[in-house]
mmCIF file of C-alpha atoms and ligand atoms in Angstrom:
data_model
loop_
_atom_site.group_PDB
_atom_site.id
_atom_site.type_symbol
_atom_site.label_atom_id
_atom_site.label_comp_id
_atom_site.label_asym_id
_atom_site.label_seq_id
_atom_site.Cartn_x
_atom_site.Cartn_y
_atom_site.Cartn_z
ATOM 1 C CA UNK A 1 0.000 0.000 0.000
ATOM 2 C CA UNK A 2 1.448 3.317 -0.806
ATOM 3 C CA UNK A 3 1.137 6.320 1.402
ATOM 4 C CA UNK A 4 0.575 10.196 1.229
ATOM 5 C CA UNK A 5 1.983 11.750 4.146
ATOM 6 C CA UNK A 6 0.593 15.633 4.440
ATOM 7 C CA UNK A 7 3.400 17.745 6.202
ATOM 8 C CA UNK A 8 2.189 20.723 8.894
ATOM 9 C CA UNK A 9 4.155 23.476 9.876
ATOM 10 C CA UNK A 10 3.196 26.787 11.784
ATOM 11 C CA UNK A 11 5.052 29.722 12.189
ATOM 12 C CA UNK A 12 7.750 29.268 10.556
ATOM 13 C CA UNK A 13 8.273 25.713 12.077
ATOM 14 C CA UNK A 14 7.545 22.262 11.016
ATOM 15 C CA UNK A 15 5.700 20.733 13.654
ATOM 16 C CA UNK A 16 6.691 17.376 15.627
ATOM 17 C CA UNK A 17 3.516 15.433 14.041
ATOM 18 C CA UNK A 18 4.791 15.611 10.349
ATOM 19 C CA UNK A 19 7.535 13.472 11.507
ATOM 20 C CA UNK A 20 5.059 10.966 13.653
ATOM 21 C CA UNK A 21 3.269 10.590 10.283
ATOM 22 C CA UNK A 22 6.094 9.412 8.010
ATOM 23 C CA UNK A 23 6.494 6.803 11.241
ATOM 24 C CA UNK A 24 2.784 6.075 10.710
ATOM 25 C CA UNK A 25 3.037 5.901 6.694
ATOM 26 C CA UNK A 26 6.213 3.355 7.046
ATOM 27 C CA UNK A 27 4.466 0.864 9.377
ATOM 28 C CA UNK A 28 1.758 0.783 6.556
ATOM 29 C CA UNK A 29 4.359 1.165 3.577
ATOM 30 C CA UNK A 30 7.273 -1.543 5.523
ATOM 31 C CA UNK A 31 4.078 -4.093 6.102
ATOM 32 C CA UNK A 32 3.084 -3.817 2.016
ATOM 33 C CA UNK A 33 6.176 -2.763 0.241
ATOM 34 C CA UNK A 34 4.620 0.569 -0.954
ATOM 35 C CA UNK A 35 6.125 3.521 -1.427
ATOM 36 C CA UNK A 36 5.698 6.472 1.055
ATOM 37 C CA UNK A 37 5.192 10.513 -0.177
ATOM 38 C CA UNK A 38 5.209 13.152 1.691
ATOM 39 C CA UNK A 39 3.618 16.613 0.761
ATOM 40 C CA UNK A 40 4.593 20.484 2.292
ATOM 41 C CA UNK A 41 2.405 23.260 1.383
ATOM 42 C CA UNK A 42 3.759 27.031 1.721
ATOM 43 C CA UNK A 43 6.269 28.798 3.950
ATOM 44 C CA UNK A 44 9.917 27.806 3.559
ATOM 45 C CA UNK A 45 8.818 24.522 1.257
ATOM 46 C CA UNK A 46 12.293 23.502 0.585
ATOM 47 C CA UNK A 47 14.005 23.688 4.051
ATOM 48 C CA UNK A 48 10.931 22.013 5.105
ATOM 49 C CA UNK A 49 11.334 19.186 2.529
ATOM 50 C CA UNK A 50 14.733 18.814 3.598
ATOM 51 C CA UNK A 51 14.100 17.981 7.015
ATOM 52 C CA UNK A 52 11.103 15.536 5.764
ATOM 53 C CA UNK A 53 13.745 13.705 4.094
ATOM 54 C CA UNK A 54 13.742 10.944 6.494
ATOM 55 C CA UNK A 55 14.331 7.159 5.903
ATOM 56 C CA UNK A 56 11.447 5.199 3.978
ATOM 57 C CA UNK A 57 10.379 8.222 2.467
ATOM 58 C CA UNK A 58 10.583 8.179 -1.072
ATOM 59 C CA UNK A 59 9.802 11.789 -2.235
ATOM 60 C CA UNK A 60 9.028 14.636 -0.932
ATOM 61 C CA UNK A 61 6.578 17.177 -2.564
ATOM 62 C CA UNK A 62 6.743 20.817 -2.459
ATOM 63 C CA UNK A 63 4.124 23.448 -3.423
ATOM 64 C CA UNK A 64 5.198 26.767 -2.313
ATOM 65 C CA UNK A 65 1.615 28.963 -1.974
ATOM 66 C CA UNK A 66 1.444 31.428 0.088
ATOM 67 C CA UNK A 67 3.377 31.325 3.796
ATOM 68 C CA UNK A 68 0.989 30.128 6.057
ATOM 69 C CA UNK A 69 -1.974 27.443 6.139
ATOM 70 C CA UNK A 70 -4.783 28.156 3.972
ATOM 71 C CA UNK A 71 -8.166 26.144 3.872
ATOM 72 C CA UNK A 72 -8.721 26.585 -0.151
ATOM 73 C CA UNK A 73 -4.686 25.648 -1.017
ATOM 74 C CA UNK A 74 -4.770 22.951 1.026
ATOM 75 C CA UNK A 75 -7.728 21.461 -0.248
ATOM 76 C CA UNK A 76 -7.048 22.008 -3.950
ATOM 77 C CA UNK A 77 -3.161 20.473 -3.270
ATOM 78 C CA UNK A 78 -3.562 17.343 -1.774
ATOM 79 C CA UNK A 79 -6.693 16.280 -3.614
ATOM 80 C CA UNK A 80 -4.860 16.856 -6.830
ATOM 81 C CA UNK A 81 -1.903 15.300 -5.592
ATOM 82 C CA UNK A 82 -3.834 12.819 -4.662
ATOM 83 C CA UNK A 83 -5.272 12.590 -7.939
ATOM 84 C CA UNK A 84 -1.869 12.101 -9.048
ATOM 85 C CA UNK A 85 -0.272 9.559 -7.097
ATOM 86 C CA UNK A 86 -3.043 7.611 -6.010
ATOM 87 C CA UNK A 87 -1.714 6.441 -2.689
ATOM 88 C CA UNK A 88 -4.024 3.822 -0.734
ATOM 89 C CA UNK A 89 -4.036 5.489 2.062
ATOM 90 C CA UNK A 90 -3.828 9.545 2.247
ATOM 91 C CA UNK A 91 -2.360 10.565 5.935
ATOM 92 C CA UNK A 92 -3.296 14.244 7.416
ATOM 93 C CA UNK A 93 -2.833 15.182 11.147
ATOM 94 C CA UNK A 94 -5.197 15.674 13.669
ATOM 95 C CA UNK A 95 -4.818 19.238 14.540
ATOM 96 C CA UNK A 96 -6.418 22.629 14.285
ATOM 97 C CA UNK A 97 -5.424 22.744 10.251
ATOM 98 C CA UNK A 98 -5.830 19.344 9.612
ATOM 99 C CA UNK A 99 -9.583 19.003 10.740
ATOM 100 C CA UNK A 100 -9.943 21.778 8.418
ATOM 101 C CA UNK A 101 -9.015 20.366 5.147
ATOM 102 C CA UNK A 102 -9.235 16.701 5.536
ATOM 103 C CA UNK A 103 -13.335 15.791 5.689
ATOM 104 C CA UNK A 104 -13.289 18.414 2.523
ATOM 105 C CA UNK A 105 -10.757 16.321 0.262
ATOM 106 C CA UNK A 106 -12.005 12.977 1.845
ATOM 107 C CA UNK A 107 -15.350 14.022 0.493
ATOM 108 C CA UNK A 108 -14.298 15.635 -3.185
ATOM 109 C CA UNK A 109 -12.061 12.075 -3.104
ATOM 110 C CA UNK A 110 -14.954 9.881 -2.296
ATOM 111 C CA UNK A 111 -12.776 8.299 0.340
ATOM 112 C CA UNK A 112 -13.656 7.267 3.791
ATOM 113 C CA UNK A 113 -12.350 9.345 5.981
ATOM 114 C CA UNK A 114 -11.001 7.885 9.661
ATOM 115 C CA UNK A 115 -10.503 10.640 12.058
ATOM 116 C CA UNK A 116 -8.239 11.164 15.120
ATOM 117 C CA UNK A 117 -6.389 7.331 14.836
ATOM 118 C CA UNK A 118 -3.848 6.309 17.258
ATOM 119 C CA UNK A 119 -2.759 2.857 15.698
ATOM 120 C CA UNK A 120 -2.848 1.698 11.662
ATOM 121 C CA UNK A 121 -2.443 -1.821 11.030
ATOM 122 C CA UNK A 122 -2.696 -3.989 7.875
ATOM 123 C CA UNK A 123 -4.797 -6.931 7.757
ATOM 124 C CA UNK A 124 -7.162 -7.602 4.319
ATOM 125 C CA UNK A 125 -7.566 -4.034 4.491
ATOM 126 C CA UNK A 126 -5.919 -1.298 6.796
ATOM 127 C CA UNK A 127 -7.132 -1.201 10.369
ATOM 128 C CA UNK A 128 -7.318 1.621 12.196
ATOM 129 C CA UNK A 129 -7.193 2.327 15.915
ATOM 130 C CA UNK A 130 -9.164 5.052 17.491
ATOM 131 C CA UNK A 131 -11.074 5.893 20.777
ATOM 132 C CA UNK A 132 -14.574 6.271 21.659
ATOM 133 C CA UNK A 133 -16.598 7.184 24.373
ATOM 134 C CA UNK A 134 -14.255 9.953 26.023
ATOM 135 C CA UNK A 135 -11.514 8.024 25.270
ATOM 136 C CA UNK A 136 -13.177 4.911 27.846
ATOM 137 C CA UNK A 137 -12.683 2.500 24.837
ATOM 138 C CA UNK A 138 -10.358 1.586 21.876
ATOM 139 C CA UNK A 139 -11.931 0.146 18.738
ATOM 140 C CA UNK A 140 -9.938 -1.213 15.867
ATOM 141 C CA UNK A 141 -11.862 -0.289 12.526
ATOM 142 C CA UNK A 142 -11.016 -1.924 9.071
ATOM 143 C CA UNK A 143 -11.478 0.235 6.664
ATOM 144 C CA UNK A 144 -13.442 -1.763 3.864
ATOM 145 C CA UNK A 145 -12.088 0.254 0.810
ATOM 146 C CA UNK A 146 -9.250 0.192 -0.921
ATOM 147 C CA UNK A 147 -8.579 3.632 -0.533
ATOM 148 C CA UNK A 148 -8.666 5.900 2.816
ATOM 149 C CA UNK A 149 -7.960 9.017 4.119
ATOM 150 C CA UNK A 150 -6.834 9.189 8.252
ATOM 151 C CA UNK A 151 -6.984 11.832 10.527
ATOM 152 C CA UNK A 152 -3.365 11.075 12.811
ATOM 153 C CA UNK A 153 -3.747 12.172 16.497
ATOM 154 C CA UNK A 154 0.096 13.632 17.474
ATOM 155 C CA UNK A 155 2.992 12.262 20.035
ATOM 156 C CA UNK A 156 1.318 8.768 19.408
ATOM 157 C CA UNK A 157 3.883 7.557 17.514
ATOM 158 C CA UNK A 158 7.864 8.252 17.843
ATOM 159 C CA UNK A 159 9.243 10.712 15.335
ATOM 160 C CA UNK A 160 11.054 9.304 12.360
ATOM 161 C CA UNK A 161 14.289 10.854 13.180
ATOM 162 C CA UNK A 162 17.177 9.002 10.777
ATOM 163 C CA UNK A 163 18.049 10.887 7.933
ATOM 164 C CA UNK A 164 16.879 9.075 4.277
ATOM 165 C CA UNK A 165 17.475 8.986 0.496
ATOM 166 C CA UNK A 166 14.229 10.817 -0.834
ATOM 167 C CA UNK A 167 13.571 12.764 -3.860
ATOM 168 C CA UNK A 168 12.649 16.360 -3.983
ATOM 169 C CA UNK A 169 10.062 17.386 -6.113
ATOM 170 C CA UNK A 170 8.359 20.417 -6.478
ATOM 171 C CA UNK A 171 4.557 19.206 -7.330
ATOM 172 C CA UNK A 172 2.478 20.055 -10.530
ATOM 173 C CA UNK A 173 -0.177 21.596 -8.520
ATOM 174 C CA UNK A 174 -2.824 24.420 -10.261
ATOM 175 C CA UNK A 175 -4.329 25.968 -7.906
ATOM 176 C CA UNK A 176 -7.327 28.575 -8.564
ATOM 177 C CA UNK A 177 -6.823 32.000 -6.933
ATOM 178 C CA UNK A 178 -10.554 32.782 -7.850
ATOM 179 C CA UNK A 179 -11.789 29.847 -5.365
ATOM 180 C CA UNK A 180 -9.300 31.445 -1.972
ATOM 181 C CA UNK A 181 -12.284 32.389 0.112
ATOM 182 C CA UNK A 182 -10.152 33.443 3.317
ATOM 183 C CA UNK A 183 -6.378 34.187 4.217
ATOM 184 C CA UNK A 184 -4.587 34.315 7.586
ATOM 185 C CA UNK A 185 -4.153 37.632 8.333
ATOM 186 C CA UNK A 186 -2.014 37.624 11.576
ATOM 187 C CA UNK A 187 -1.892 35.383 14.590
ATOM 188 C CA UNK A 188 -2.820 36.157 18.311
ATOM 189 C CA UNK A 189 -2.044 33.866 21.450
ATOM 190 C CA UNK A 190 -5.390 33.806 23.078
ATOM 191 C CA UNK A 191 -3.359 31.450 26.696
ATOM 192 C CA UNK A 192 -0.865 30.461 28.109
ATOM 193 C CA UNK A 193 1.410 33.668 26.801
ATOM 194 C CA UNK A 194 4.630 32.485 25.611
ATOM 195 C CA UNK A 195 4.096 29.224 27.431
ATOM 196 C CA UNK A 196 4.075 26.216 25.386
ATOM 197 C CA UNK A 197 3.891 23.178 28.006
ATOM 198 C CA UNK A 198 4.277 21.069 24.695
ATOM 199 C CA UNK A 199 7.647 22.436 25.040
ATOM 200 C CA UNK A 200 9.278 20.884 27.674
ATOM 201 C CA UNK A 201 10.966 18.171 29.152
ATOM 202 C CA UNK A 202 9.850 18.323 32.586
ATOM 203 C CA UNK A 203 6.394 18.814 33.561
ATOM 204 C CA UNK A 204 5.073 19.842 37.045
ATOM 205 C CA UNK A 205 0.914 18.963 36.847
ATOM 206 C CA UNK A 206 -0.880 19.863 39.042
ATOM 207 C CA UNK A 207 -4.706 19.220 40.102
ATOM 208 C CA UNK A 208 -7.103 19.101 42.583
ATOM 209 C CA UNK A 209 -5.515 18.355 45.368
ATOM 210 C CA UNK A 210 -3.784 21.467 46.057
ATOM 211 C CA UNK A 211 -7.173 22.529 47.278
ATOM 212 C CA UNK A 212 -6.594 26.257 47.156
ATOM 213 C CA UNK A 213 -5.314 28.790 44.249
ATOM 214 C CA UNK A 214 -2.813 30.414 47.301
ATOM 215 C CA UNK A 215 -1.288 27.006 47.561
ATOM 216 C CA UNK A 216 -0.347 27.117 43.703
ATOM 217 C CA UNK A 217 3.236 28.906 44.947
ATOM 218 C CA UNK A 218 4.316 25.293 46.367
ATOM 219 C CA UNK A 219 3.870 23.596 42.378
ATOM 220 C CA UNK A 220 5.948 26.700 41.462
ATOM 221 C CA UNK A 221 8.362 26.847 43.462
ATOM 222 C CA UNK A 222 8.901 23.146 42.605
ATOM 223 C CA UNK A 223 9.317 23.767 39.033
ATOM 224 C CA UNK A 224 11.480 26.730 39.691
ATOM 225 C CA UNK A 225 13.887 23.995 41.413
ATOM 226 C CA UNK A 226 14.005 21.585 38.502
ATOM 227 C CA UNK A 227 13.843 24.052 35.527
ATOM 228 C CA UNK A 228 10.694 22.623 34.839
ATOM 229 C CA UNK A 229 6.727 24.292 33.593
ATOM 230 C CA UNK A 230 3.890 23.823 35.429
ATOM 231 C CA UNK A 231 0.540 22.372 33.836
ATOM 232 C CA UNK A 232 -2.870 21.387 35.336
ATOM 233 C CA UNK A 233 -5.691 18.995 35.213
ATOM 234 C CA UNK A 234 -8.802 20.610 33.957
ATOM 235 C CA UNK A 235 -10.501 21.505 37.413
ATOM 236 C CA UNK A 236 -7.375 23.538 37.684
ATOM 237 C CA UNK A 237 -8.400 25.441 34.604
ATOM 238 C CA UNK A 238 -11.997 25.618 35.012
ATOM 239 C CA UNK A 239 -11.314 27.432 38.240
ATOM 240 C CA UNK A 240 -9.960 29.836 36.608
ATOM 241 C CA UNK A 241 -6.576 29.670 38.705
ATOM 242 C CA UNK A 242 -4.460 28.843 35.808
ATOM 243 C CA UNK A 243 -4.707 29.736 32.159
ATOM 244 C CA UNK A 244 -6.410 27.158 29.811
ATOM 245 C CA UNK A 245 -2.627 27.017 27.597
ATOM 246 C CA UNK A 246 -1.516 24.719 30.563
ATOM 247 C CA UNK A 247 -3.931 22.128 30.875
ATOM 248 C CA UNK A 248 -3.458 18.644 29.613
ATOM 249 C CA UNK A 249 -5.745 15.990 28.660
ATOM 250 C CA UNK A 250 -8.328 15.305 26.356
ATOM 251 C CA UNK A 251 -9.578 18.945 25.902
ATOM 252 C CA UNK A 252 -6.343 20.446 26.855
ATOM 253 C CA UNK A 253 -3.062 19.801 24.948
ATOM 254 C CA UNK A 254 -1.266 16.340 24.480
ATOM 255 C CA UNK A 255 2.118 16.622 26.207
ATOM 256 C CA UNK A 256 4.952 13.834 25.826
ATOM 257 C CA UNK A 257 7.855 15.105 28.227
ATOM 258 C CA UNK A 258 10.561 13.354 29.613
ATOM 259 C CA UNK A 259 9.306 13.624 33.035
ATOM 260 C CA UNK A 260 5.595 14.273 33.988
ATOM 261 C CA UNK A 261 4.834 14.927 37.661
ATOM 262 C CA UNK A 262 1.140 14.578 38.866
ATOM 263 C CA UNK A 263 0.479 16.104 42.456
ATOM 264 C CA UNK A 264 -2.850 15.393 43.737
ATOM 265 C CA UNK A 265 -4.157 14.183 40.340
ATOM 266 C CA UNK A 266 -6.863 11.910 40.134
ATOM 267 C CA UNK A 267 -5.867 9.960 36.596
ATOM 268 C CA UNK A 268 -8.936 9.980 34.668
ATOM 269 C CA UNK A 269 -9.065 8.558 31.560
ATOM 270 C CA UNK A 270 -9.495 12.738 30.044
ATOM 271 C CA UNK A 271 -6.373 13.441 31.921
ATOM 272 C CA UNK A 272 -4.531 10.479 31.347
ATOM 273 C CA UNK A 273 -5.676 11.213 26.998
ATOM 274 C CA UNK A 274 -2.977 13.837 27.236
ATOM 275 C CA UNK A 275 0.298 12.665 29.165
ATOM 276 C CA UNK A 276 0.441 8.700 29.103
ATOM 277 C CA UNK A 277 3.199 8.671 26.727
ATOM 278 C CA UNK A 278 5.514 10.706 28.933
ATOM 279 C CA UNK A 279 8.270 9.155 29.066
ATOM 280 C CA UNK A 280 8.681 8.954 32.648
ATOM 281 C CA UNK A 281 5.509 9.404 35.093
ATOM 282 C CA UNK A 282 6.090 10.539 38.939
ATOM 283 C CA UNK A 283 2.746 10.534 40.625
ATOM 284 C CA UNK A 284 2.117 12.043 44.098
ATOM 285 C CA UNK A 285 -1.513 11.298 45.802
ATOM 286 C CA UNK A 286 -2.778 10.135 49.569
ATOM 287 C CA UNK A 287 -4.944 7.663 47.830
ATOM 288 C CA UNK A 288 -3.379 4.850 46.696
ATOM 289 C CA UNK A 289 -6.475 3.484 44.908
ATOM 290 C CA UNK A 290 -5.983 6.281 42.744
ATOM 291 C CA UNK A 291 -5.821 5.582 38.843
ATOM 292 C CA UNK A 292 -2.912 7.649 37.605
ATOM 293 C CA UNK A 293 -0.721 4.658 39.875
ATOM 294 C CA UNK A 294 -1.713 2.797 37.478
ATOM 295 C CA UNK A 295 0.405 4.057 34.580
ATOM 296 C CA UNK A 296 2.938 5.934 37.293
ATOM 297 C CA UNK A 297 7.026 4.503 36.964
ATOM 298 C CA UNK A 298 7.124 6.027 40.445
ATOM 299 C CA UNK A 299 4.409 6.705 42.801
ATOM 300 C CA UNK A 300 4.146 8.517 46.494
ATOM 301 C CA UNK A 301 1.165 8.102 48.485
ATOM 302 C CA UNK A 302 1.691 10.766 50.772
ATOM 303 C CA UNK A 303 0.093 14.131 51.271
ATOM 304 C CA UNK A 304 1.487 16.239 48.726
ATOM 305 C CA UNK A 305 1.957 19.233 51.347
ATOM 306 C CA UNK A 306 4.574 17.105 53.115
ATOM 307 C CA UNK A 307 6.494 15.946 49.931
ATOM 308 C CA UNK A 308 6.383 19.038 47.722
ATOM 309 C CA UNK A 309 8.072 21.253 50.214
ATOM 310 C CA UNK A 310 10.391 18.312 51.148
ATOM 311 C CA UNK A 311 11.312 17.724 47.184
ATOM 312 C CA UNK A 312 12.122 21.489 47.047
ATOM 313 C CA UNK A 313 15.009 21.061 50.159
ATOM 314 C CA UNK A 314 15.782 18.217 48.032
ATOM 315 C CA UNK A 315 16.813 19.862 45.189
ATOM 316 C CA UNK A 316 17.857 23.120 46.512
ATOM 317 C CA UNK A 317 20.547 21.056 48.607
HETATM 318 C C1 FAD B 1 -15.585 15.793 27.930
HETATM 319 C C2 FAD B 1 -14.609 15.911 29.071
HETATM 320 C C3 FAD B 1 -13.333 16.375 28.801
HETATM 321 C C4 FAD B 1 -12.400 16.483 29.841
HETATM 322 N N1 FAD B 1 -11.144 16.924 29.549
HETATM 323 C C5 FAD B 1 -10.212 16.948 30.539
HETATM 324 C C6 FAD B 1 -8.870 17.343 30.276
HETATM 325 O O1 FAD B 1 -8.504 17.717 29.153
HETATM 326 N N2 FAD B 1 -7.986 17.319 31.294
HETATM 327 C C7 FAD B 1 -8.324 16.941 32.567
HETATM 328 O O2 FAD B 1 -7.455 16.932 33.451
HETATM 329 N N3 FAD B 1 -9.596 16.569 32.850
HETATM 330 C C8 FAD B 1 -10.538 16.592 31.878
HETATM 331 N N4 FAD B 1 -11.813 16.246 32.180
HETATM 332 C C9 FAD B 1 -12.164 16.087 33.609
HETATM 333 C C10 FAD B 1 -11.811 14.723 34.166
HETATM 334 O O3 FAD B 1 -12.883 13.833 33.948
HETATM 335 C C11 FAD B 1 -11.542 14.812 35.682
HETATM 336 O O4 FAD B 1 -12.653 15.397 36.313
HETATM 337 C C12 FAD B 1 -10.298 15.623 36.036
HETATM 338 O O5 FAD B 1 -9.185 15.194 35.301
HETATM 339 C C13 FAD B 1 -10.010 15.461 37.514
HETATM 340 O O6 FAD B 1 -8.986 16.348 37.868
HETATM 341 P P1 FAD B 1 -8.092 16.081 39.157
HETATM 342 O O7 FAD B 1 -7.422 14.764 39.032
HETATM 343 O O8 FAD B 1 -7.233 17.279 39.358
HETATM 344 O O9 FAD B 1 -9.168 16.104 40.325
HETATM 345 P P2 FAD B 1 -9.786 14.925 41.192
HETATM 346 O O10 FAD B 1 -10.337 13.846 40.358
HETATM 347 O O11 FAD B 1 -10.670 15.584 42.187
HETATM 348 O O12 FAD B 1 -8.514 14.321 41.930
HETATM 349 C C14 FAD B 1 -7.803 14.981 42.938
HETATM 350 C C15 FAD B 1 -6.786 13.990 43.456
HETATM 351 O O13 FAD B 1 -5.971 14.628 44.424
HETATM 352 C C16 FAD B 1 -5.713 13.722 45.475
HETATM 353 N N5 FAD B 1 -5.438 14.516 46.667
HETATM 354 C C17 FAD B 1 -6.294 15.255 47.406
HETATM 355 N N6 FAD B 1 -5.637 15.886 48.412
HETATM 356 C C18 FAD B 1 -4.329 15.532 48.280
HETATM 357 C C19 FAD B 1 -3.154 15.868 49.003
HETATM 358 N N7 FAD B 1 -3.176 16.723 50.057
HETATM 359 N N8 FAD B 1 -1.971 15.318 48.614
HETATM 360 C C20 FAD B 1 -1.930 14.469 47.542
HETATM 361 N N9 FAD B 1 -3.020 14.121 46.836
HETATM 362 C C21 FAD B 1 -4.199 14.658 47.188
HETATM 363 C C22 FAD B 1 -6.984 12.898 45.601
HETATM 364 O O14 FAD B 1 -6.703 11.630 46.191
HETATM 365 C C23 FAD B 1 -7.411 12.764 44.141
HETATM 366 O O15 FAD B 1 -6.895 11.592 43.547
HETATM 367 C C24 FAD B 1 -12.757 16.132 31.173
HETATM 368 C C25 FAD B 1 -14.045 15.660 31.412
HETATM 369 C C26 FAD B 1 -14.958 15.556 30.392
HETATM 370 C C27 FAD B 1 -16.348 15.037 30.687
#
């Protein structure tokens, strides 16, 4: 089966899930012997194609329109280039941009269209792995077509990083400038300032257990210690005692740090949407029934009043 990876970037940046998808298209294209594209559309196309030159891809398409993400471009590109090179199965991320574009090709295609997956398999026909019911249960869908598009959910699978042999190419794309409805005029963080908790490597969560918005200092002053950012669970949020950038889970942002610590956080299954595949999980609660144990490397069941100010001697010393 051959693939069509679409490429995202923003700001000037190409963003980690590009690089997740050409991992997704080569578990597809290594399981069929098919060959793997990948497509970048606007901004700096060609230093952009030359870090999507990773191994198994096989070319790389650029179309240079325009700087930044636009709904009409996007469209018009990758259903002509999927015209073109007829890949099996057409691979767009799950993000902001992607939901934009992808049910509109997957309908001018005709193809189904499977959104948000977090596992692709091959079978008789390619299986796809998403969740339902607020993320309570994972269902494994075969797509009966020969053809499909995918929606791919970011930081759930590695980034390709080795560098490969692919062809550049720029693409024969036409696209019609009487058909570009809209156009990004400027951009304007709404949370979370210059905070990007997607960012870094050490994460100091925080949820309900802290109890009160004065006792918010202590998860600071933590983070302050280990060079670390503080995020939230959503009660956190909804309080209004941190901004909505920092919160992480299922309607919050997906983070994937190196170390994730969760003080007085339950571990429900919207939380636990957003941080499981940290790479290392410290979890600090008095109950020891609580769920986020279960996925924890390290746990403390203590109250986090005594071990937070005792971590912060710790490290200080
Ligand atoms: C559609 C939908 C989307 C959602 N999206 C998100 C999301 O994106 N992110 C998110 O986080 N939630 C989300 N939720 C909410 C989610 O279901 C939980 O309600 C929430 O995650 C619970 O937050 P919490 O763990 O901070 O609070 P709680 O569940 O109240 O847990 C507090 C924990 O602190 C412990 N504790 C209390 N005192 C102490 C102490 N002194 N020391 C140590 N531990 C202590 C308790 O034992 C408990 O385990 C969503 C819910 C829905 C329905």
């Amino acid at each position: 089966m051959s693939v069509l990876v679409v490429a995202e970037h923003r700001r000037g940046e190409l963003r980690d899930v590009s690089l997740e998808m050409i991992t997704a298209g080569r578990q597809v294209t290594a399981a069929t012997d098919g060959d793997l594209h990948v497509a970048v559309i606007g901004g700096r196309v060609d230093e952009y194609a030359q870090q999507l030159n990773r191994e198994g891809v096989d070319v790389v398409y650029t179309v240079a329109e325009g700087e930044e993400f636009n709904h009409d471009v996007s469209v018009q590109t990758v259903e002509q280039l999927t015209v073109d090179l007829d890949p099996a199965v057409l691979l767009m991320p799950h993000t902001v941009n992607g939901l934009d574009y992808a049910p509109a090709v997957a309908s001018r295609l005709d193809r189904p269209l499977v959104s948000d997956a977090i596992g692709l398999a091959v079978e008789d026909d390619l299986v796809v792995t998403r969740e339902l019911y607020g993320s309570k249960v994972e269902t494994s869908i075969a797509v009966g077509s020969e053809r499909a598009a995918v929606t791919v959910r970011p930081a759930e699978w590695p980034k390709t990083e080795a560098i490969g042999d692919a062809q550049i190419e720029t693409a024969d794309v036409t696209i019609d400038e009487s058909t570009i409805g809209s156009t990004v005029r400027g951009f304007e963080e709404t949370t979370g300032g210059d905070i990007d908790i997607t960012d870094s490597e050490i994460l100091v969560s925080v949820g309900r257990g802290i109890d009160e918005e004065e006792n918010l200092d202590l998860i600071f002053d933590l983070a302050d210690e280990l060079d670390a950012t503080v995020s939230a669970s959503r009660p956190i949020v909804d309080s209004g005692w941190l901004e909505k950038g920092r919160q992480v889970g299922q309607s919050g942002k997906v983070v994937t740090p190196d170390v994730y610590i969760a003080i007085g956080i339950s571990g429900a299954v919207q939380h636990v949407a957003g941080m499981k595949d940290s790479e290392t999980i410290v979890a600090i609660n008095t109950d020891p029934n609580a769920p986020i144990f279960d996925i924890a490397d390290y746990g403390i069941v203590d109250d986090l009043f005594d071990v937070v100010p005792a971590l912060i001697e710790q490290f200080e010393a």
